[in-house]
Amino acid sequence: MESINEKATPSEGRYQALPLQVPVELRKGWRKKQRHLFLFNDVLIVSNNVHKKKFKVKYVIPLSYLWIGDYVDLAGTDSTAGSKSIVLFWPMKNFVATFRSREQKEQWHFYIQRYINEAKEIAERKNIALQINTKDIPYSTSACA
């Protein structure tokens, strides 16, 4: 786990903009933990609660790998905690993040979805389509020849 403190400057880190941060309760199964979410342009950082201007990073999740879902839609119930929760999915992990209010949850859902879409568009632009010409290859079994 890496530690980020107050002496870090924007030029030292690769994450430049910090649009949103919020304390949440992360739940996986029966285990509940108080965590802090930081949403950057390209990653979501999950850390322990901020204490004395220092915190430990638990997860750094690239937004191009992240999916989110509304907990009410997935669970099928409209409980008070469910209406303030979203589900975070990424390869090998998933959590239910419960916010302090329904408005905070809606704001985070909007911004996370927006930044996920932007990150996935950038990732798609980086993919390069290769064209392979097999005309000049003798004994090619390709249908293109």
Short mmCIF file of N, CA and C in Angstrom, two decimals:
data_model
loop_
_atom_site.label_atom_id
_atom_site.label_comp_id
_atom_site.label_asym_id
_atom_site.label_seq_id
_atom_site.Cartn_x
_atom_site.Cartn_y
_atom_site.Cartn_z
N MET A 1 0.83 -1.17 0.00
CA MET A 1 0.00 0.00 0.00
C MET A 1 0.88 1.24 0.00
N GLU A 2 0.53 2.18 -0.82
CA GLU A 2 1.30 3.40 -0.84
C GLU A 2 0.65 4.44 0.06
N SER A 3 1.45 5.37 0.52
CA SER A 3 0.95 6.41 1.39
C SER A 3 1.12 7.76 0.72
N ILE A 4 0.06 8.55 0.73
CA ILE A 4 0.10 9.87 0.14
C ILE A 4 -0.06 10.87 1.28
N ASN A 5 0.78 11.88 1.33
CA ASN A 5 0.66 12.85 2.41
C ASN A 5 0.55 14.25 1.86
N GLU A 6 0.52 15.23 2.74
CA GLU A 6 0.30 16.62 2.33
C GLU A 6 1.46 17.21 1.55
N LYS A 7 2.66 16.62 1.60
CA LYS A 7 3.83 17.17 0.92
C LYS A 7 3.87 16.82 -0.56
N ALA A 8 3.01 15.95 -1.02
CA ALA A 8 2.98 15.57 -2.43
C ALA A 8 2.47 16.73 -3.26
N THR A 9 3.12 16.98 -4.37
CA THR A 9 2.69 18.06 -5.26
C THR A 9 2.07 17.45 -6.51
N PRO A 10 1.26 18.20 -7.24
CA PRO A 10 0.62 17.66 -8.44
C PRO A 10 1.61 17.17 -9.47
N SER A 11 2.78 17.77 -9.56
CA SER A 11 3.75 17.33 -10.56
C SER A 11 4.36 15.99 -10.21
N GLU A 12 4.36 15.62 -8.91
CA GLU A 12 4.91 14.32 -8.51
C GLU A 12 3.96 13.18 -8.86
N GLY A 13 2.66 13.41 -8.76
CA GLY A 13 1.68 12.36 -9.01
C GLY A 13 1.21 12.40 -10.45
N ARG A 14 0.61 11.30 -10.87
CA ARG A 14 0.12 11.27 -12.24
C ARG A 14 -1.34 11.69 -12.33
N TYR A 15 -2.01 11.86 -11.19
CA TYR A 15 -3.41 12.24 -11.17
C TYR A 15 -3.49 13.74 -10.94
N GLN A 16 -4.02 14.48 -11.89
CA GLN A 16 -3.98 15.93 -11.83
C GLN A 16 -5.23 16.57 -11.24
N ALA A 17 -6.39 16.14 -11.62
CA ALA A 17 -7.62 16.81 -11.19
C ALA A 17 -8.35 15.95 -10.16
N LEU A 18 -8.89 16.60 -9.15
CA LEU A 18 -9.66 15.91 -8.12
C LEU A 18 -11.06 16.50 -8.08
N PRO A 19 -11.95 15.99 -8.93
CA PRO A 19 -13.29 16.57 -8.96
C PRO A 19 -14.14 16.24 -7.73
N LEU A 20 -14.03 15.01 -7.19
CA LEU A 20 -14.91 14.60 -6.10
C LEU A 20 -14.18 13.74 -5.08
N GLN A 21 -14.58 13.90 -3.82
CA GLN A 21 -14.13 13.00 -2.76
C GLN A 21 -15.25 12.89 -1.74
N VAL A 22 -15.38 11.70 -1.13
CA VAL A 22 -16.49 11.48 -0.22
C VAL A 22 -16.18 10.27 0.69
N PRO A 23 -16.63 10.33 1.95
CA PRO A 23 -16.56 9.13 2.80
C PRO A 23 -17.75 8.22 2.49
N VAL A 24 -17.49 6.92 2.45
CA VAL A 24 -18.55 5.94 2.19
C VAL A 24 -18.35 4.74 3.09
N GLU A 25 -19.38 3.90 3.12
CA GLU A 25 -19.27 2.60 3.77
C GLU A 25 -19.20 1.56 2.65
N LEU A 26 -18.07 0.84 2.57
CA LEU A 26 -17.93 -0.20 1.56
C LEU A 26 -18.30 -1.53 2.20
N ARG A 27 -19.11 -2.29 1.48
CA ARG A 27 -19.57 -3.57 1.99
C ARG A 27 -19.28 -4.66 0.97
N LYS A 28 -18.69 -5.73 1.45
CA LYS A 28 -18.48 -6.93 0.64
C LYS A 28 -18.95 -8.10 1.49
N GLY A 29 -20.07 -8.67 1.09
CA GLY A 29 -20.67 -9.71 1.92
C GLY A 29 -21.17 -9.10 3.22
N TRP A 30 -20.76 -9.68 4.34
CA TRP A 30 -21.18 -9.17 5.64
C TRP A 30 -20.21 -8.15 6.21
N ARG A 31 -19.06 -8.01 5.58
CA ARG A 31 -18.04 -7.11 6.11
C ARG A 31 -18.28 -5.68 5.65
N LYS A 32 -18.28 -4.75 6.60
CA LYS A 32 -18.48 -3.33 6.30
C LYS A 32 -17.26 -2.56 6.79
N LYS A 33 -16.79 -1.64 5.96
CA LYS A 33 -15.64 -0.82 6.34
C LYS A 33 -15.88 0.62 5.90
N GLN A 34 -15.45 1.54 6.73
CA GLN A 34 -15.52 2.95 6.38
C GLN A 34 -14.32 3.27 5.50
N ARG A 35 -14.57 3.81 4.33
CA ARG A 35 -13.52 4.16 3.37
C ARG A 35 -13.78 5.56 2.83
N HIS A 36 -12.84 6.02 2.05
CA HIS A 36 -12.94 7.34 1.43
C HIS A 36 -12.70 7.15 -0.07
N LEU A 37 -13.57 7.68 -0.92
CA LEU A 37 -13.42 7.59 -2.37
C LEU A 37 -12.92 8.91 -2.92
N PHE A 38 -11.95 8.82 -3.84
CA PHE A 38 -11.44 9.98 -4.55
C PHE A 38 -11.60 9.69 -6.04
N LEU A 39 -12.34 10.53 -6.73
CA LEU A 39 -12.58 10.33 -8.16
C LEU A 39 -11.70 11.30 -8.94
N PHE A 40 -10.79 10.75 -9.72
CA PHE A 40 -9.94 11.53 -10.61
C PHE A 40 -10.43 11.34 -12.04
N ASN A 41 -9.79 12.00 -12.99
CA ASN A 41 -10.21 11.89 -14.39
C ASN A 41 -10.04 10.49 -14.95
N ASP A 42 -9.04 9.74 -14.45
CA ASP A 42 -8.76 8.43 -15.03
C ASP A 42 -8.81 7.28 -14.04
N VAL A 43 -8.88 7.55 -12.74
CA VAL A 43 -8.91 6.47 -11.74
C VAL A 43 -9.86 6.82 -10.60
N LEU A 44 -10.28 5.77 -9.91
CA LEU A 44 -11.01 5.89 -8.66
C LEU A 44 -10.10 5.33 -7.58
N ILE A 45 -9.83 6.12 -6.55
CA ILE A 45 -8.96 5.67 -5.47
C ILE A 45 -9.81 5.41 -4.24
N VAL A 46 -9.61 4.24 -3.64
CA VAL A 46 -10.29 3.88 -2.40
C VAL A 46 -9.22 3.85 -1.32
N SER A 47 -9.44 4.61 -0.25
CA SER A 47 -8.47 4.66 0.84
C SER A 47 -9.19 4.50 2.17
N ASN A 48 -8.37 4.33 3.22
CA ASN A 48 -8.97 4.34 4.54
C ASN A 48 -9.39 5.76 4.86
N ASN A 49 -10.08 5.97 5.94
CA ASN A 49 -10.53 7.32 6.29
C ASN A 49 -9.34 8.24 6.51
N VAL A 50 -9.50 9.47 6.15
CA VAL A 50 -8.43 10.44 6.27
C VAL A 50 -8.23 10.79 7.74
N HIS A 51 -7.00 10.62 8.23
CA HIS A 51 -6.64 10.97 9.59
C HIS A 51 -5.34 11.76 9.56
N LYS A 52 -5.33 12.90 10.20
CA LYS A 52 -4.12 13.70 10.36
C LYS A 52 -3.40 13.95 9.04
N LYS A 53 -4.14 14.30 8.00
CA LYS A 53 -3.60 14.66 6.69
C LYS A 53 -2.82 13.53 6.03
N LYS A 54 -3.07 12.30 6.41
CA LYS A 54 -2.36 11.16 5.85
C LYS A 54 -3.33 9.99 5.72
N PHE A 55 -3.25 9.26 4.64
CA PHE A 55 -4.12 8.11 4.47
C PHE A 55 -3.40 7.04 3.66
N LYS A 56 -3.88 5.83 3.75
CA LYS A 56 -3.32 4.72 2.98
C LYS A 56 -4.25 4.36 1.84
N VAL A 57 -3.70 4.20 0.68
CA VAL A 57 -4.47 3.82 -0.49
C VAL A 57 -4.71 2.31 -0.46
N LYS A 58 -5.97 1.93 -0.56
CA LYS A 58 -6.34 0.51 -0.57
C LYS A 58 -6.44 -0.01 -2.00
N TYR A 59 -7.09 0.75 -2.89
CA TYR A 59 -7.26 0.34 -4.28
C TYR A 59 -7.09 1.55 -5.19
N VAL A 60 -6.44 1.37 -6.31
CA VAL A 60 -6.39 2.35 -7.39
C VAL A 60 -7.01 1.65 -8.59
N ILE A 61 -8.20 2.08 -8.98
CA ILE A 61 -8.97 1.38 -10.00
C ILE A 61 -9.02 2.24 -11.26
N PRO A 62 -8.40 1.79 -12.36
CA PRO A 62 -8.54 2.54 -13.61
C PRO A 62 -10.01 2.55 -14.03
N LEU A 63 -10.50 3.70 -14.42
CA LEU A 63 -11.92 3.82 -14.77
C LEU A 63 -12.28 3.03 -16.01
N SER A 64 -11.31 2.71 -16.86
CA SER A 64 -11.62 1.92 -18.04
C SER A 64 -11.95 0.47 -17.67
N TYR A 65 -11.62 0.04 -16.44
CA TYR A 65 -11.92 -1.32 -15.97
C TYR A 65 -13.12 -1.37 -15.04
N LEU A 66 -13.71 -0.23 -14.73
CA LEU A 66 -14.75 -0.15 -13.71
C LEU A 66 -16.14 -0.17 -14.33
N TRP A 67 -17.07 -0.88 -13.68
CA TRP A 67 -18.48 -0.86 -14.03
C TRP A 67 -19.23 -0.46 -12.76
N ILE A 68 -20.36 0.21 -12.93
CA ILE A 68 -21.18 0.53 -11.77
C ILE A 68 -22.62 0.11 -12.03
N GLY A 69 -23.31 -0.12 -10.95
CA GLY A 69 -24.72 -0.48 -11.04
C GLY A 69 -25.48 0.13 -9.88
N ASP A 70 -26.75 0.37 -10.09
CA ASP A 70 -27.60 0.90 -9.03
C ASP A 70 -28.01 -0.25 -8.13
N TYR A 71 -27.76 -0.13 -6.85
CA TYR A 71 -28.02 -1.22 -5.91
C TYR A 71 -29.50 -1.56 -5.83
N VAL A 72 -30.36 -0.57 -5.94
CA VAL A 72 -31.81 -0.81 -5.88
C VAL A 72 -32.24 -1.70 -7.04
N ASP A 73 -31.72 -1.44 -8.24
CA ASP A 73 -32.07 -2.25 -9.40
C ASP A 73 -31.56 -3.67 -9.26
N LEU A 74 -30.35 -3.85 -8.73
CA LEU A 74 -29.76 -5.18 -8.63
C LEU A 74 -30.36 -5.99 -7.49
N ALA A 75 -30.62 -5.36 -6.34
CA ALA A 75 -31.14 -6.09 -5.19
C ALA A 75 -32.64 -6.28 -5.27
N GLY A 76 -33.34 -5.39 -5.97
CA GLY A 76 -34.78 -5.53 -6.11
C GLY A 76 -35.56 -5.00 -4.93
N THR A 77 -34.89 -4.35 -3.98
CA THR A 77 -35.60 -3.77 -2.84
C THR A 77 -35.33 -2.27 -2.82
N ASP A 78 -36.24 -1.53 -2.23
CA ASP A 78 -36.08 -0.08 -2.14
C ASP A 78 -35.92 0.33 -0.69
N SER A 79 -34.96 -0.27 0.00
CA SER A 79 -34.71 0.09 1.39
C SER A 79 -33.99 1.43 1.46
N THR A 80 -33.92 1.98 2.65
CA THR A 80 -33.27 3.28 2.82
C THR A 80 -31.79 3.20 2.46
N ALA A 81 -31.09 2.19 2.94
CA ALA A 81 -29.67 2.03 2.62
C ALA A 81 -29.48 1.70 1.15
N GLY A 82 -30.39 0.93 0.58
CA GLY A 82 -30.29 0.56 -0.82
C GLY A 82 -30.45 1.74 -1.75
N SER A 83 -31.27 2.70 -1.37
CA SER A 83 -31.47 3.85 -2.24
C SER A 83 -30.30 4.82 -2.18
N LYS A 84 -29.38 4.61 -1.23
CA LYS A 84 -28.19 5.45 -1.12
C LYS A 84 -26.94 4.68 -1.54
N SER A 85 -27.08 3.56 -2.24
CA SER A 85 -25.95 2.70 -2.55
C SER A 85 -25.79 2.47 -4.04
N ILE A 86 -24.52 2.28 -4.46
CA ILE A 86 -24.21 1.83 -5.81
C ILE A 86 -23.24 0.66 -5.69
N VAL A 87 -23.20 -0.15 -6.71
CA VAL A 87 -22.31 -1.31 -6.73
C VAL A 87 -21.15 -0.99 -7.67
N LEU A 88 -19.93 -1.20 -7.19
CA LEU A 88 -18.72 -0.98 -7.97
C LEU A 88 -18.15 -2.34 -8.36
N PHE A 89 -18.00 -2.57 -9.66
CA PHE A 89 -17.44 -3.83 -10.17
C PHE A 89 -16.15 -3.52 -10.90
N TRP A 90 -15.13 -4.31 -10.67
CA TRP A 90 -13.94 -4.30 -11.52
C TRP A 90 -13.37 -5.70 -11.46
N PRO A 91 -12.46 -6.05 -12.36
CA PRO A 91 -11.99 -7.44 -12.40
C PRO A 91 -11.51 -7.93 -11.03
N MET A 92 -12.04 -9.01 -10.59
CA MET A 92 -11.70 -9.72 -9.37
C MET A 92 -12.27 -9.10 -8.08
N LYS A 93 -13.00 -8.00 -8.16
CA LYS A 93 -13.56 -7.38 -6.94
C LYS A 93 -14.92 -6.78 -7.23
N ASN A 94 -15.71 -6.62 -6.19
CA ASN A 94 -16.94 -5.83 -6.26
C ASN A 94 -17.31 -5.42 -4.84
N PHE A 95 -17.87 -4.24 -4.73
CA PHE A 95 -18.27 -3.69 -3.45
C PHE A 95 -19.58 -2.94 -3.61
N VAL A 96 -20.30 -2.82 -2.50
CA VAL A 96 -21.47 -1.95 -2.43
C VAL A 96 -21.02 -0.72 -1.65
N ALA A 97 -21.10 0.44 -2.28
CA ALA A 97 -20.73 1.70 -1.65
C ALA A 97 -22.00 2.42 -1.21
N THR A 98 -22.12 2.67 0.09
CA THR A 98 -23.29 3.36 0.63
C THR A 98 -22.89 4.78 1.02
N PHE A 99 -23.59 5.76 0.46
CA PHE A 99 -23.31 7.16 0.68
C PHE A 99 -24.16 7.69 1.82
N ARG A 100 -23.89 8.91 2.25
CA ARG A 100 -24.63 9.50 3.37
C ARG A 100 -26.03 9.94 2.99
N SER A 101 -26.24 10.30 1.72
CA SER A 101 -27.57 10.75 1.30
C SER A 101 -27.85 10.27 -0.12
N ARG A 102 -29.11 10.29 -0.48
CA ARG A 102 -29.54 9.90 -1.81
C ARG A 102 -29.02 10.87 -2.87
N GLU A 103 -28.97 12.17 -2.54
CA GLU A 103 -28.47 13.18 -3.47
C GLU A 103 -26.99 12.98 -3.75
N GLN A 104 -26.24 12.66 -2.70
CA GLN A 104 -24.80 12.40 -2.86
C GLN A 104 -24.58 11.18 -3.75
N LYS A 105 -25.40 10.16 -3.55
CA LYS A 105 -25.30 8.95 -4.37
C LYS A 105 -25.60 9.26 -5.83
N GLU A 106 -26.63 10.04 -6.09
CA GLU A 106 -26.99 10.38 -7.46
C GLU A 106 -25.90 11.21 -8.13
N GLN A 107 -25.31 12.14 -7.39
CA GLN A 107 -24.22 12.95 -7.93
C GLN A 107 -23.02 12.06 -8.28
N TRP A 108 -22.65 11.16 -7.36
CA TRP A 108 -21.51 10.28 -7.62
C TRP A 108 -21.81 9.32 -8.78
N HIS A 109 -23.00 8.79 -8.84
CA HIS A 109 -23.37 7.89 -9.93
C HIS A 109 -23.21 8.60 -11.27
N PHE A 110 -23.68 9.84 -11.35
CA PHE A 110 -23.57 10.62 -12.59
C PHE A 110 -22.11 10.84 -12.98
N TYR A 111 -21.29 11.31 -12.03
CA TYR A 111 -19.91 11.63 -12.35
C TYR A 111 -19.06 10.39 -12.62
N ILE A 112 -19.26 9.33 -11.86
CA ILE A 112 -18.49 8.10 -12.12
C ILE A 112 -18.84 7.58 -13.50
N GLN A 113 -20.13 7.52 -13.85
CA GLN A 113 -20.53 7.03 -15.17
C GLN A 113 -19.95 7.89 -16.27
N ARG A 114 -19.95 9.20 -16.06
CA ARG A 114 -19.39 10.13 -17.06
C ARG A 114 -17.90 9.88 -17.27
N TYR A 115 -17.14 9.78 -16.18
CA TYR A 115 -15.70 9.55 -16.31
C TYR A 115 -15.38 8.15 -16.82
N ILE A 116 -16.19 7.16 -16.50
CA ILE A 116 -16.00 5.81 -17.04
C ILE A 116 -16.16 5.85 -18.56
N ASN A 117 -17.21 6.50 -19.04
CA ASN A 117 -17.44 6.59 -20.48
C ASN A 117 -16.29 7.30 -21.18
N GLU A 118 -15.78 8.39 -20.59
CA GLU A 118 -14.65 9.09 -21.18
C GLU A 118 -13.40 8.22 -21.21
N ALA A 119 -13.13 7.50 -20.12
CA ALA A 119 -11.96 6.64 -20.06
C ALA A 119 -12.04 5.50 -21.07
N LYS A 120 -13.23 4.94 -21.26
CA LYS A 120 -13.39 3.85 -22.22
C LYS A 120 -13.27 4.36 -23.66
N GLU A 121 -13.73 5.59 -23.92
CA GLU A 121 -13.55 6.17 -25.26
C GLU A 121 -12.07 6.37 -25.56
N ILE A 122 -11.32 6.86 -24.61
CA ILE A 122 -9.88 7.05 -24.79
C ILE A 122 -9.18 5.71 -25.00
N ALA A 123 -9.58 4.69 -24.24
CA ALA A 123 -8.98 3.36 -24.39
C ALA A 123 -9.29 2.77 -25.76
N GLU A 124 -10.49 3.01 -26.28
CA GLU A 124 -10.85 2.51 -27.61
C GLU A 124 -10.04 3.20 -28.70
N ARG A 125 -9.77 4.50 -28.52
CA ARG A 125 -8.98 5.22 -29.52
C ARG A 125 -7.54 4.73 -29.58
N LYS A 126 -7.05 4.16 -28.49
CA LYS A 126 -5.67 3.67 -28.46
C LYS A 126 -5.52 2.35 -29.21
N ASN A 127 -6.61 1.63 -29.42
CA ASN A 127 -6.56 0.37 -30.17
C ASN A 127 -6.33 0.67 -31.64
N ILE A 128 -5.38 -0.02 -32.22
CA ILE A 128 -5.03 0.18 -33.62
C ILE A 128 -5.41 -1.08 -34.40
N ALA A 129 -6.16 -0.89 -35.47
CA ALA A 129 -6.54 -2.02 -36.32
C ALA A 129 -5.37 -2.31 -37.27
N LEU A 130 -4.95 -3.57 -37.28
CA LEU A 130 -3.87 -3.99 -38.18
C LEU A 130 -4.46 -4.64 -39.42
N GLN A 131 -3.92 -4.26 -40.55
CA GLN A 131 -4.30 -4.92 -41.79
C GLN A 131 -3.11 -5.74 -42.25
N ILE A 132 -3.34 -7.01 -42.48
CA ILE A 132 -2.27 -7.90 -42.91
C ILE A 132 -2.54 -8.31 -44.35
N ASN A 133 -1.58 -8.05 -45.19
CA ASN A 133 -1.69 -8.40 -46.59
C ASN A 133 -1.01 -9.75 -46.81
N THR A 134 -1.79 -10.73 -47.27
CA THR A 134 -1.23 -12.08 -47.46
C THR A 134 -1.06 -12.43 -48.93
N LYS A 135 -1.20 -11.46 -49.83
CA LYS A 135 -1.07 -11.76 -51.27
C LYS A 135 0.32 -12.26 -51.63
N ASP A 136 1.34 -11.67 -51.03
CA ASP A 136 2.71 -12.00 -51.39
C ASP A 136 3.27 -13.21 -50.66
N ILE A 137 2.49 -13.85 -49.81
CA ILE A 137 2.97 -15.00 -49.06
C ILE A 137 2.60 -16.26 -49.84
N PRO A 138 3.61 -17.03 -50.25
CA PRO A 138 3.30 -18.26 -50.99
C PRO A 138 2.65 -19.30 -50.05
N TYR A 139 1.80 -20.10 -50.62
CA TYR A 139 1.10 -21.17 -49.92
C TYR A 139 0.24 -20.65 -48.76
N SER A 140 -0.31 -19.50 -48.92
CA SER A 140 -1.17 -18.93 -47.89
C SER A 140 -2.54 -19.61 -47.97
N THR A 141 -3.06 -19.96 -46.81
CA THR A 141 -4.38 -20.59 -46.76
C THR A 141 -5.45 -19.59 -46.37
N SER A 142 -5.10 -18.32 -46.35
CA SER A 142 -6.04 -17.28 -45.97
C SER A 142 -7.06 -17.06 -47.09
N ALA A 143 -8.27 -16.70 -46.70
CA ALA A 143 -9.31 -16.40 -47.67
C ALA A 143 -9.05 -15.07 -48.37
N CYS A 144 -8.15 -14.28 -47.84
CA CYS A 144 -7.84 -12.96 -48.42
C CYS A 144 -6.94 -13.10 -49.63
N ALA A 145 -6.22 -14.20 -49.78
CA ALA A 145 -5.23 -14.34 -50.84
C ALA A 145 -5.86 -14.53 -52.19
#
